[in-house]
mmCIF file with all atom_site columns, C-alpha atoms in Angstrom:
data_model
loop_
_atom_site.group_PDB
_atom_site.id
_atom_site.type_symbol
_atom_site.label_atom_id
_atom_site.label_alt_id
_atom_site.label_comp_id
_atom_site.label_asym_id
_atom_site.label_entity_id
_atom_site.label_seq_id
_atom_site.pdbx_PDB_ins_code
_atom_site.Cartn_x
_atom_site.Cartn_y
_atom_site.Cartn_z
_atom_site.occupancy
_atom_site.B_iso_or_equiv
_atom_site.pdbx_formal_charge
_atom_site.auth_seq_id
_atom_site.auth_comp_id
_atom_site.auth_asym_id
_atom_site.auth_atom_id
_atom_site.pdbx_PDB_model_num
ATOM 1   C CA . MET A 1 1   ? 9.499   -1.598  17.766  1.00 0.00 ? 1   MET A CA 1
ATOM 2   C CA . ILE A 1 2   ? 7.592   -4.907  17.443  1.00 0.00 ? 2   ILE A CA 1
ATOM 3   C CA . GLY A 1 3   ? 5.946   -5.308  13.980  1.00 0.00 ? 3   GLY A CA 1
ATOM 4   C CA . ASP A 1 4   ? 7.607   -2.256  12.440  1.00 0.00 ? 4   ASP A CA 1
ATOM 5   C CA . ARG A 1 5   ? 9.242   -4.080  9.580   1.00 0.00 ? 5   ARG A CA 1
ATOM 6   C CA . TRP A 1 6   ? 8.154   -6.849  7.103   1.00 0.00 ? 6   TRP A CA 1
ATOM 7   C CA . GLY A 1 7   ? 9.590   -7.606  3.619   1.00 0.00 ? 7   GLY A CA 1
ATOM 8   C CA . VAL A 1 8   ? 11.958  -4.646  3.343   1.00 0.00 ? 8   VAL A CA 1
ATOM 9   C CA . THR A 1 9   ? 15.713  -4.377  3.151   1.00 0.00 ? 9   THR A CA 1
ATOM 10  C CA . ASP A 1 10  ? 17.896  -2.087  5.222   1.00 0.00 ? 10  ASP A CA 1
ATOM 11  C CA . SER A 1 11  ? 18.223  0.275   2.234   1.00 0.00 ? 11  SER A CA 1
ATOM 12  C CA . GLU A 1 12  ? 14.576  0.358   1.659   1.00 0.00 ? 12  GLU A CA 1
ATOM 13  C CA . LYS A 1 13  ? 13.988  1.243   5.302   1.00 0.00 ? 13  LYS A CA 1
ATOM 14  C CA . LEU A 1 14  ? 16.566  4.063   5.027   1.00 0.00 ? 14  LEU A CA 1
ATOM 15  C CA . ARG A 1 15  ? 15.016  5.668   1.886   1.00 0.00 ? 15  ARG A CA 1
ATOM 16  C CA . CYS A 1 16  ? 13.000  8.796   2.052   1.00 0.00 ? 16  CYS A CA 1
ATOM 17  C CA . TYR A 1 17  ? 9.288   8.340   1.596   1.00 0.00 ? 17  TYR A CA 1
ATOM 18  C CA . PRO A 1 18  ? 6.698   11.013  0.735   1.00 0.00 ? 18  PRO A CA 1
ATOM 19  C CA . CYS A 1 19  ? 4.840   10.388  4.002   1.00 0.00 ? 19  CYS A CA 1
ATOM 20  C CA . ASP A 1 20  ? 7.948   11.545  5.816   1.00 0.00 ? 20  ASP A CA 1
ATOM 21  C CA . ASP A 1 21  ? 7.176   15.142  4.673   1.00 0.00 ? 21  ASP A CA 1
ATOM 22  C CA . PHE A 1 22  ? 3.906   15.158  6.612   1.00 0.00 ? 22  PHE A CA 1
ATOM 23  C CA . VAL A 1 23  ? 4.899   13.922  10.072  1.00 0.00 ? 23  VAL A CA 1
ATOM 24  C CA . VAL A 1 24  ? 7.773   15.370  12.113  1.00 0.00 ? 24  VAL A CA 1
ATOM 25  C CA . SER A 1 25  ? 9.216   13.036  14.739  1.00 0.00 ? 25  SER A CA 1
ATOM 26  C CA . PRO A 1 26  ? 6.692   10.138  14.330  1.00 0.00 ? 26  PRO A CA 1
ATOM 27  C CA . ALA A 1 27  ? 6.164   7.763   17.205  1.00 0.00 ? 27  ALA A CA 1
ATOM 28  C CA . LEU A 1 28  ? 5.074   5.173   14.673  1.00 0.00 ? 28  LEU A CA 1
ATOM 29  C CA . GLN A 1 29  ? 7.206   4.259   11.658  1.00 0.00 ? 29  GLN A CA 1
ATOM 30  C CA . ALA A 1 30  ? 6.336   1.030   9.845   1.00 0.00 ? 30  ALA A CA 1
ATOM 31  C CA . TRP A 1 31  ? 7.783   -0.396  6.667   1.00 0.00 ? 31  TRP A CA 1
ATOM 32  C CA . ARG A 1 32  ? 6.356   -3.146  4.500   1.00 0.00 ? 32  ARG A CA 1
ATOM 33  C CA . GLY A 1 33  ? 7.459   -4.437  1.113   1.00 0.00 ? 33  GLY A CA 1
ATOM 34  C CA . VAL A 1 34  ? 6.818   -7.164  -1.374  1.00 0.00 ? 34  VAL A CA 1
ATOM 35  C CA . ARG A 1 35  ? 8.375   -8.225  -4.740  1.00 0.00 ? 35  ARG A CA 1
ATOM 36  C CA . VAL A 1 36  ? 5.808   -8.254  -7.582  1.00 0.00 ? 36  VAL A CA 1
ATOM 37  C CA . GLU A 1 37  ? 6.654   -10.197 -10.710 1.00 0.00 ? 37  GLU A CA 1
ATOM 38  C CA . ALA A 1 38  ? 5.294   -7.462  -12.984 1.00 0.00 ? 38  ALA A CA 1
ATOM 39  C CA . SER A 1 39  ? 6.283   -4.026  -14.277 1.00 0.00 ? 39  SER A CA 1
ATOM 40  C CA . ALA A 1 40  ? 5.465   -0.918  -12.372 1.00 0.00 ? 40  ALA A CA 1
ATOM 41  C CA . GLU A 1 41  ? 3.093   -0.046  -15.174 1.00 0.00 ? 41  GLU A CA 1
ATOM 42  C CA . VAL A 1 42  ? 1.103   -3.236  -14.290 1.00 0.00 ? 42  VAL A CA 1
ATOM 43  C CA . VAL A 1 43  ? 1.230   -2.816  -10.524 1.00 0.00 ? 43  VAL A CA 1
ATOM 44  C CA . TRP A 1 44  ? 0.269   0.913   -10.456 1.00 0.00 ? 44  TRP A CA 1
ATOM 45  C CA . PRO A 1 45  ? -3.413  0.567   -11.436 1.00 0.00 ? 45  PRO A CA 1
ATOM 46  C CA . TRP A 1 46  ? -3.885  -1.841  -8.537  1.00 0.00 ? 46  TRP A CA 1
ATOM 47  C CA . VAL A 1 47  ? -2.231  0.526   -6.000  1.00 0.00 ? 47  VAL A CA 1
ATOM 48  C CA . ALA A 1 48  ? -4.445  3.257   -7.431  1.00 0.00 ? 48  ALA A CA 1
ATOM 49  C CA . GLN A 1 49  ? -7.450  1.157   -6.968  1.00 0.00 ? 49  GLN A CA 1
ATOM 50  C CA . VAL A 1 50  ? -7.033  1.095   -3.178  1.00 0.00 ? 50  VAL A CA 1
ATOM 51  C CA . ARG A 1 51  ? -9.351  4.099   -3.466  1.00 0.00 ? 51  ARG A CA 1
ATOM 52  C CA . LEU A 1 52  ? -12.187 1.560   -3.930  1.00 0.00 ? 52  LEU A CA 1
ATOM 53  C CA . ALA A 1 53  ? -11.412 -0.947  -1.253  1.00 0.00 ? 53  ALA A CA 1
ATOM 54  C CA . PRO A 1 54  ? -8.856  -1.903  1.322   1.00 0.00 ? 54  PRO A CA 1
ATOM 55  C CA . TYR A 1 55  ? -7.633  -5.152  -0.256  1.00 0.00 ? 55  TYR A CA 1
ATOM 56  C CA . SER A 1 56  ? -6.705  -6.653  3.046   1.00 0.00 ? 56  SER A CA 1
ATOM 57  C CA . TYR A 1 57  ? -8.956  -8.867  5.176   1.00 0.00 ? 57  TYR A CA 1
ATOM 58  C CA . ASP A 1 58  ? -12.261 -7.794  3.642   1.00 0.00 ? 58  ASP A CA 1
ATOM 59  C CA . TRP A 1 59  ? -14.238 -9.634  6.396   1.00 0.00 ? 59  TRP A CA 1
ATOM 60  C CA . ILE A 1 60  ? -12.599 -7.269  8.997   1.00 0.00 ? 60  ILE A CA 1
ATOM 61  C CA . ASP A 1 61  ? -12.155 -3.890  7.265   1.00 0.00 ? 61  ASP A CA 1
ATOM 62  C CA . ASN A 1 62  ? -14.712 -4.118  4.429   1.00 0.00 ? 62  ASN A CA 1
ATOM 63  C CA . LEU A 1 63  ? -17.770 -5.448  6.251   1.00 0.00 ? 63  LEU A CA 1
ATOM 64  C CA . GLY A 1 64  ? -17.376 -8.720  4.346   1.00 0.00 ? 64  GLY A CA 1
ATOM 65  C CA . CYS A 1 65  ? -17.647 -7.050  0.850   1.00 0.00 ? 65  CYS A CA 1
ATOM 66  C CA . ARG A 1 66  ? -14.948 -8.329  -1.364  1.00 0.00 ? 66  ARG A CA 1
ATOM 67  C CA . SER A 1 67  ? -12.370 -5.955  -2.814  1.00 0.00 ? 67  SER A CA 1
ATOM 68  C CA . PRO A 1 68  ? -12.618 -5.829  -6.631  1.00 0.00 ? 68  PRO A CA 1
ATOM 69  C CA . ARG A 1 69  ? -10.559 -8.569  -8.408  1.00 0.00 ? 69  ARG A CA 1
ATOM 70  C CA . GLU A 1 70  ? -10.585 -6.832  -11.678 1.00 0.00 ? 70  GLU A CA 1
ATOM 71  C CA . LEU A 1 71  ? -9.462  -3.322  -12.672 1.00 0.00 ? 71  LEU A CA 1
ATOM 72  C CA . VAL A 1 72  ? -12.261 -0.882  -13.134 1.00 0.00 ? 72  VAL A CA 1
ATOM 73  C CA . GLY A 1 73  ? -10.483 1.728   -15.174 1.00 0.00 ? 73  GLY A CA 1
ATOM 74  C CA . LEU A 1 74  ? -10.213 4.558   -12.618 1.00 0.00 ? 74  LEU A CA 1
ATOM 75  C CA . SER A 1 75  ? -8.756  7.858   -13.652 1.00 0.00 ? 75  SER A CA 1
ATOM 76  C CA . GLU A 1 76  ? -5.461  8.788   -12.055 1.00 0.00 ? 76  GLU A CA 1
ATOM 77  C CA . PRO A 1 77  ? -5.578  9.691   -8.372  1.00 0.00 ? 77  PRO A CA 1
ATOM 78  C CA . GLN A 1 78  ? -5.620  13.374  -7.492  1.00 0.00 ? 78  GLN A CA 1
ATOM 79  C CA . VAL A 1 79  ? -4.521  15.189  -4.300  1.00 0.00 ? 79  VAL A CA 1
ATOM 80  C CA . GLY A 1 80  ? -7.607  15.903  -2.227  1.00 0.00 ? 80  GLY A CA 1
ATOM 81  C CA . GLU A 1 81  ? -9.549  12.892  -3.397  1.00 0.00 ? 81  GLU A CA 1
ATOM 82  C CA . ARG A 1 82  ? -10.656 10.079  -0.993  1.00 0.00 ? 82  ARG A CA 1
ATOM 83  C CA . PHE A 1 83  ? -7.772  7.840   -0.178  1.00 0.00 ? 83  PHE A CA 1
ATOM 84  C CA . THR A 1 84  ? -9.760  4.521   0.281   1.00 0.00 ? 84  THR A CA 1
ATOM 85  C CA . THR A 1 85  ? -13.211 3.042   0.852   1.00 0.00 ? 85  THR A CA 1
ATOM 86  C CA . ALA A 1 86  ? -13.925 0.507   3.571   1.00 0.00 ? 86  ALA A CA 1
ATOM 87  C CA . GLY A 1 87  ? -17.307 -0.858  4.532   1.00 0.00 ? 87  GLY A CA 1
ATOM 88  C CA . GLY A 1 88  ? -19.039 1.467   2.203   1.00 0.00 ? 88  GLY A CA 1
ATOM 89  C CA . ARG A 1 89  ? -17.470 4.511   3.812   1.00 0.00 ? 89  ARG A CA 1
ATOM 90  C CA . GLU A 1 90  ? -15.094 6.911   2.107   1.00 0.00 ? 90  GLU A CA 1
ATOM 91  C CA . LEU A 1 91  ? -11.905 7.303   4.275   1.00 0.00 ? 91  LEU A CA 1
ATOM 92  C CA . GLY A 1 92  ? -9.020  9.614   4.371   1.00 0.00 ? 92  GLY A CA 1
ATOM 93  C CA . ARG A 1 93  ? -7.629  11.802  1.589   1.00 0.00 ? 93  ARG A CA 1
ATOM 94  C CA . ILE A 1 94  ? -4.752  11.612  -0.909  1.00 0.00 ? 94  ILE A CA 1
ATOM 95  C CA . VAL A 1 95  ? -2.076  14.105  0.071   1.00 0.00 ? 95  VAL A CA 1
ATOM 96  C CA . SER A 1 96  ? 0.608   13.413  -2.588  1.00 0.00 ? 96  SER A CA 1
ATOM 97  C CA . VAL A 1 97  ? 0.663   11.463  -5.809  1.00 0.00 ? 97  VAL A CA 1
ATOM 98  C CA . ASP A 1 98  ? 3.196   10.865  -8.520  1.00 0.00 ? 98  ASP A CA 1
ATOM 99  C CA . PRO A 1 99  ? 1.340   8.598   -11.039 1.00 0.00 ? 99  PRO A CA 1
ATOM 100 C CA . GLY A 1 100 ? 3.043   5.321   -11.619 1.00 0.00 ? 100 GLY A CA 1
ATOM 101 C CA . LYS A 1 101 ? 5.484   6.010   -8.824  1.00 0.00 ? 101 LYS A CA 1
ATOM 102 C CA . GLN A 1 102 ? 3.782   6.741   -5.494  1.00 0.00 ? 102 GLN A CA 1
ATOM 103 C CA . LEU A 1 103 ? 0.545   7.369   -3.758  1.00 0.00 ? 103 LEU A CA 1
ATOM 104 C CA . THR A 1 104 ? 0.365   8.887   -0.292  1.00 0.00 ? 104 THR A CA 1
ATOM 105 C CA . GLY A 1 105 ? -2.598  9.335   1.861   1.00 0.00 ? 105 GLY A CA 1
ATOM 106 C CA . THR A 1 106 ? -3.793  9.984   5.324   1.00 0.00 ? 106 THR A CA 1
ATOM 107 C CA . ILE A 1 107 ? -6.412  8.210   7.448   1.00 0.00 ? 107 ILE A CA 1
ATOM 108 C CA . MET A 1 108 ? -7.149  9.023   11.159  1.00 0.00 ? 108 MET A CA 1
ATOM 109 C CA . GLY A 1 109 ? -3.839  10.799  11.642  1.00 0.00 ? 109 GLY A CA 1
ATOM 110 C CA . ALA A 1 110 ? -1.627  8.169   10.010  1.00 0.00 ? 110 ALA A CA 1
ATOM 111 C CA . PHE A 1 111 ? 0.144   8.972   6.693   1.00 0.00 ? 111 PHE A CA 1
ATOM 112 C CA . MET A 1 112 ? 1.041   6.119   4.356   1.00 0.00 ? 112 MET A CA 1
ATOM 113 C CA . SER A 1 113 ? 3.086   6.053   1.085   1.00 0.00 ? 113 SER A CA 1
ATOM 114 C CA . TYR A 1 114 ? 2.896   3.255   -1.380  1.00 0.00 ? 114 TYR A CA 1
ATOM 115 C CA . VAL A 1 115 ? 6.043   3.477   -3.443  1.00 0.00 ? 115 VAL A CA 1
ATOM 116 C CA . LEU A 1 116 ? 6.779   1.503   -6.647  1.00 0.00 ? 116 LEU A CA 1
ATOM 117 C CA . VAL A 1 117 ? 10.483  0.752   -7.364  1.00 0.00 ? 117 VAL A CA 1
ATOM 118 C CA . PRO A 1 118 ? 11.043  -0.814  -10.803 1.00 0.00 ? 118 PRO A CA 1
ATOM 119 C CA . GLN A 1 119 ? 13.625  -3.539  -10.878 1.00 0.00 ? 119 GLN A CA 1
ATOM 120 C CA . GLU A 1 120 ? 15.198  -5.286  -13.925 1.00 0.00 ? 120 GLU A CA 1
ATOM 121 C CA . HIS A 1 121 ? 12.437  -7.981  -14.068 1.00 0.00 ? 121 HIS A CA 1
ATOM 122 C CA . ASP A 1 122 ? 9.984   -7.006  -11.380 1.00 0.00 ? 122 ASP A CA 1
ATOM 123 C CA . THR A 1 123 ? 8.746   -4.220  -9.171  1.00 0.00 ? 123 THR A CA 1
ATOM 124 C CA . ARG A 1 124 ? 9.279   -3.697  -5.408  1.00 0.00 ? 124 ARG A CA 1
ATOM 125 C CA . LEU A 1 125 ? 6.007   -2.387  -3.854  1.00 0.00 ? 125 LEU A CA 1
ATOM 126 C CA . LEU A 1 126 ? 6.897   -0.591  -0.655  1.00 0.00 ? 126 LEU A CA 1
ATOM 127 C CA . LEU A 1 127 ? 4.639   0.884   2.065   1.00 0.00 ? 127 LEU A CA 1
ATOM 128 C CA . LYS A 1 128 ? 5.625   3.187   4.842   1.00 0.00 ? 128 LYS A CA 1
ATOM 129 C CA . VAL A 1 129 ? 3.254   4.303   7.590   1.00 0.00 ? 129 VAL A CA 1
ATOM 130 C CA . VAL A 1 130 ? 4.064   7.143   9.933   1.00 0.00 ? 130 VAL A CA 1
ATOM 131 C CA . MET A 1 131 ? 2.030   8.744   12.740  1.00 0.00 ? 131 MET A CA 1
ATOM 132 C CA . GLN A 1 132 ? 2.457   11.061  15.779  1.00 0.00 ? 132 GLN A CA 1
ATOM 133 C CA . THR A 1 133 ? 0.914   9.242   18.745  1.00 0.00 ? 133 THR A CA 1
ATOM 134 C CA . THR A 1 134 ? 1.912   7.723   22.074  1.00 0.00 ? 134 THR A CA 1
ATOM 135 C CA . ARG A 1 135 ? 4.473   4.970   22.305  1.00 0.00 ? 135 ARG A CA 1
ATOM 136 C CA . TRP A 1 136 ? 1.910   2.347   23.479  1.00 0.00 ? 136 TRP A CA 1
ATOM 137 C CA . VAL A 1 137 ? -0.633  3.211   20.840  1.00 0.00 ? 137 VAL A CA 1
ATOM 138 C CA . ALA A 1 138 ? 2.201   3.111   18.241  1.00 0.00 ? 138 ALA A CA 1
ATOM 139 C CA . LEU A 1 139 ? 3.042   -0.392  19.343  1.00 0.00 ? 139 LEU A CA 1
ATOM 140 C CA . GLY A 1 140 ? -0.498  -1.571  19.003  1.00 0.00 ? 140 GLY A CA 1
ATOM 141 C CA . LEU A 1 141 ? -0.960  0.040   15.665  1.00 0.00 ? 141 LEU A CA 1
ATOM 142 C CA . SER A 1 142 ? 2.349   -1.335  14.407  1.00 0.00 ? 142 SER A CA 1
ATOM 143 C CA . VAL A 1 143 ? 1.272   -4.919  15.055  1.00 0.00 ? 143 VAL A CA 1
ATOM 144 C CA . GLY A 1 144 ? -2.255  -4.397  13.740  1.00 0.00 ? 144 GLY A CA 1
ATOM 145 C CA . ASP A 1 145 ? -0.938  -2.665  10.608  1.00 0.00 ? 145 ASP A CA 1
ATOM 146 C CA . LEU A 1 146 ? 1.585   -5.511  10.017  1.00 0.00 ? 146 LEU A CA 1
ATOM 147 C CA . ILE A 1 147 ? -1.321  -8.057  9.831   1.00 0.00 ? 147 ILE A CA 1
ATOM 148 C CA . MET A 1 148 ? -3.481  -5.906  7.646   1.00 0.00 ? 148 MET A CA 1
ATOM 149 C CA . ALA A 1 149 ? -0.861  -4.361  5.418   1.00 0.00 ? 149 ALA A CA 1
ATOM 150 C CA . ARG A 1 150 ? 0.980   -7.660  4.788   1.00 0.00 ? 150 ARG A CA 1
ATOM 151 C CA . ARG A 1 151 ? -2.415  -9.102  3.477   1.00 0.00 ? 151 ARG A CA 1
ATOM 152 C CA . GLN A 1 152 ? -3.031  -6.019  1.400   1.00 0.00 ? 152 GLN A CA 1
ATOM 153 C CA . LEU A 1 153 ? 0.367   -6.111  -0.247  1.00 0.00 ? 153 LEU A CA 1
ATOM 154 C CA . LEU A 1 154 ? 0.145   -9.843  -0.902  1.00 0.00 ? 154 LEU A CA 1
ATOM 155 C CA . ASN A 1 155 ? -3.354  -9.354  -2.433  1.00 0.00 ? 155 ASN A CA 1
ATOM 156 C CA . LEU A 1 156 ? -2.101  -6.495  -4.686  1.00 0.00 ? 156 LEU A CA 1
ATOM 157 C CA . LYS A 1 157 ? 0.868   -8.648  -5.594  1.00 0.00 ? 157 LYS A CA 1
ATOM 158 C CA . GLN A 1 158 ? -1.270  -11.624 -6.604  1.00 0.00 ? 158 GLN A CA 1
ATOM 159 C CA . LEU A 1 159 ? -3.800  -9.404  -8.611  1.00 0.00 ? 159 LEU A CA 1
ATOM 160 C CA . ALA A 1 160 ? -0.972  -7.624  -10.486 1.00 0.00 ? 160 ALA A CA 1
ATOM 161 C CA . GLU A 1 161 ? 0.863   -10.814 -11.272 1.00 0.00 ? 161 GLU A CA 1
ATOM 162 C CA . ARG A 1 162 ? -2.331  -12.499 -12.562 1.00 0.00 ? 162 ARG A CA 1
ATOM 163 C CA . HIS A 1 163 ? -3.087  -9.463  -14.626 1.00 0.00 ? 163 HIS A CA 1
ATOM 164 C CA . HIS A 1 164 ? 0.497   -9.448  -16.010 1.00 0.00 ? 164 HIS A CA 1
ATOM 165 C CA . HIS A 1 165 ? 0.384   -13.239 -16.821 1.00 0.00 ? 165 HIS A CA 1
ATOM 166 C CA . GLN A 1 166 ? -2.971  -12.874 -18.564 1.00 0.00 ? 166 GLN A CA 1
ATOM 167 C CA . GLY A 1 167 ? -1.614  -10.059 -20.592 1.00 0.00 ? 167 GLY A CA 1
ATOM 168 C CA . THR A 1 168 ? 1.540   -11.920 -21.687 1.00 0.00 ? 168 THR A CA 1
ATOM 169 C CA . ALA A 1 169 ? -0.606  -15.026 -22.468 1.00 0.00 ? 169 ALA A CA 1
ATOM 170 C CA . LYS A 1 170 ? -2.472  -12.925 -25.043 1.00 0.00 ? 170 LYS A CA 1
ATOM 171 C CA . ASP A 1 171 ? 0.658   -11.709 -26.826 1.00 0.00 ? 171 ASP A CA 1
#
């Protein structure tokens, strides 16, 4: 499918993601990934902070309000809490969480898992989106999600790396 894959390896595409447990035979499956030059412990608070804002193109999905550029000290996410906030509206809900490792939520019938995979000197931040829908809707959603999710992951990468470098500069 067009737009179903960005920044992931074949093995990352083949792995099991928590969102797979919520959708049987999805018409839409999309994988995204980015390498973050920081530990999973540094990346996780940024992933958990998607509860406050989308971190993609704020002028599109956040009514022009900028996603926070500093950590605000949120408590760990809990199943049943809101998944994100966009344009001042709470959206979706968290359906699975393993703090420091994965956050899975649902919005408008789509399920998405953010998974952190620690590497020797960095972290892979992976995102998988699944949904039951028609083939044509899946195609449109895959392309749209590619644009928005790519920006989101790159923003989270930049913020985590900046936070990491600021922390190491203080040491």
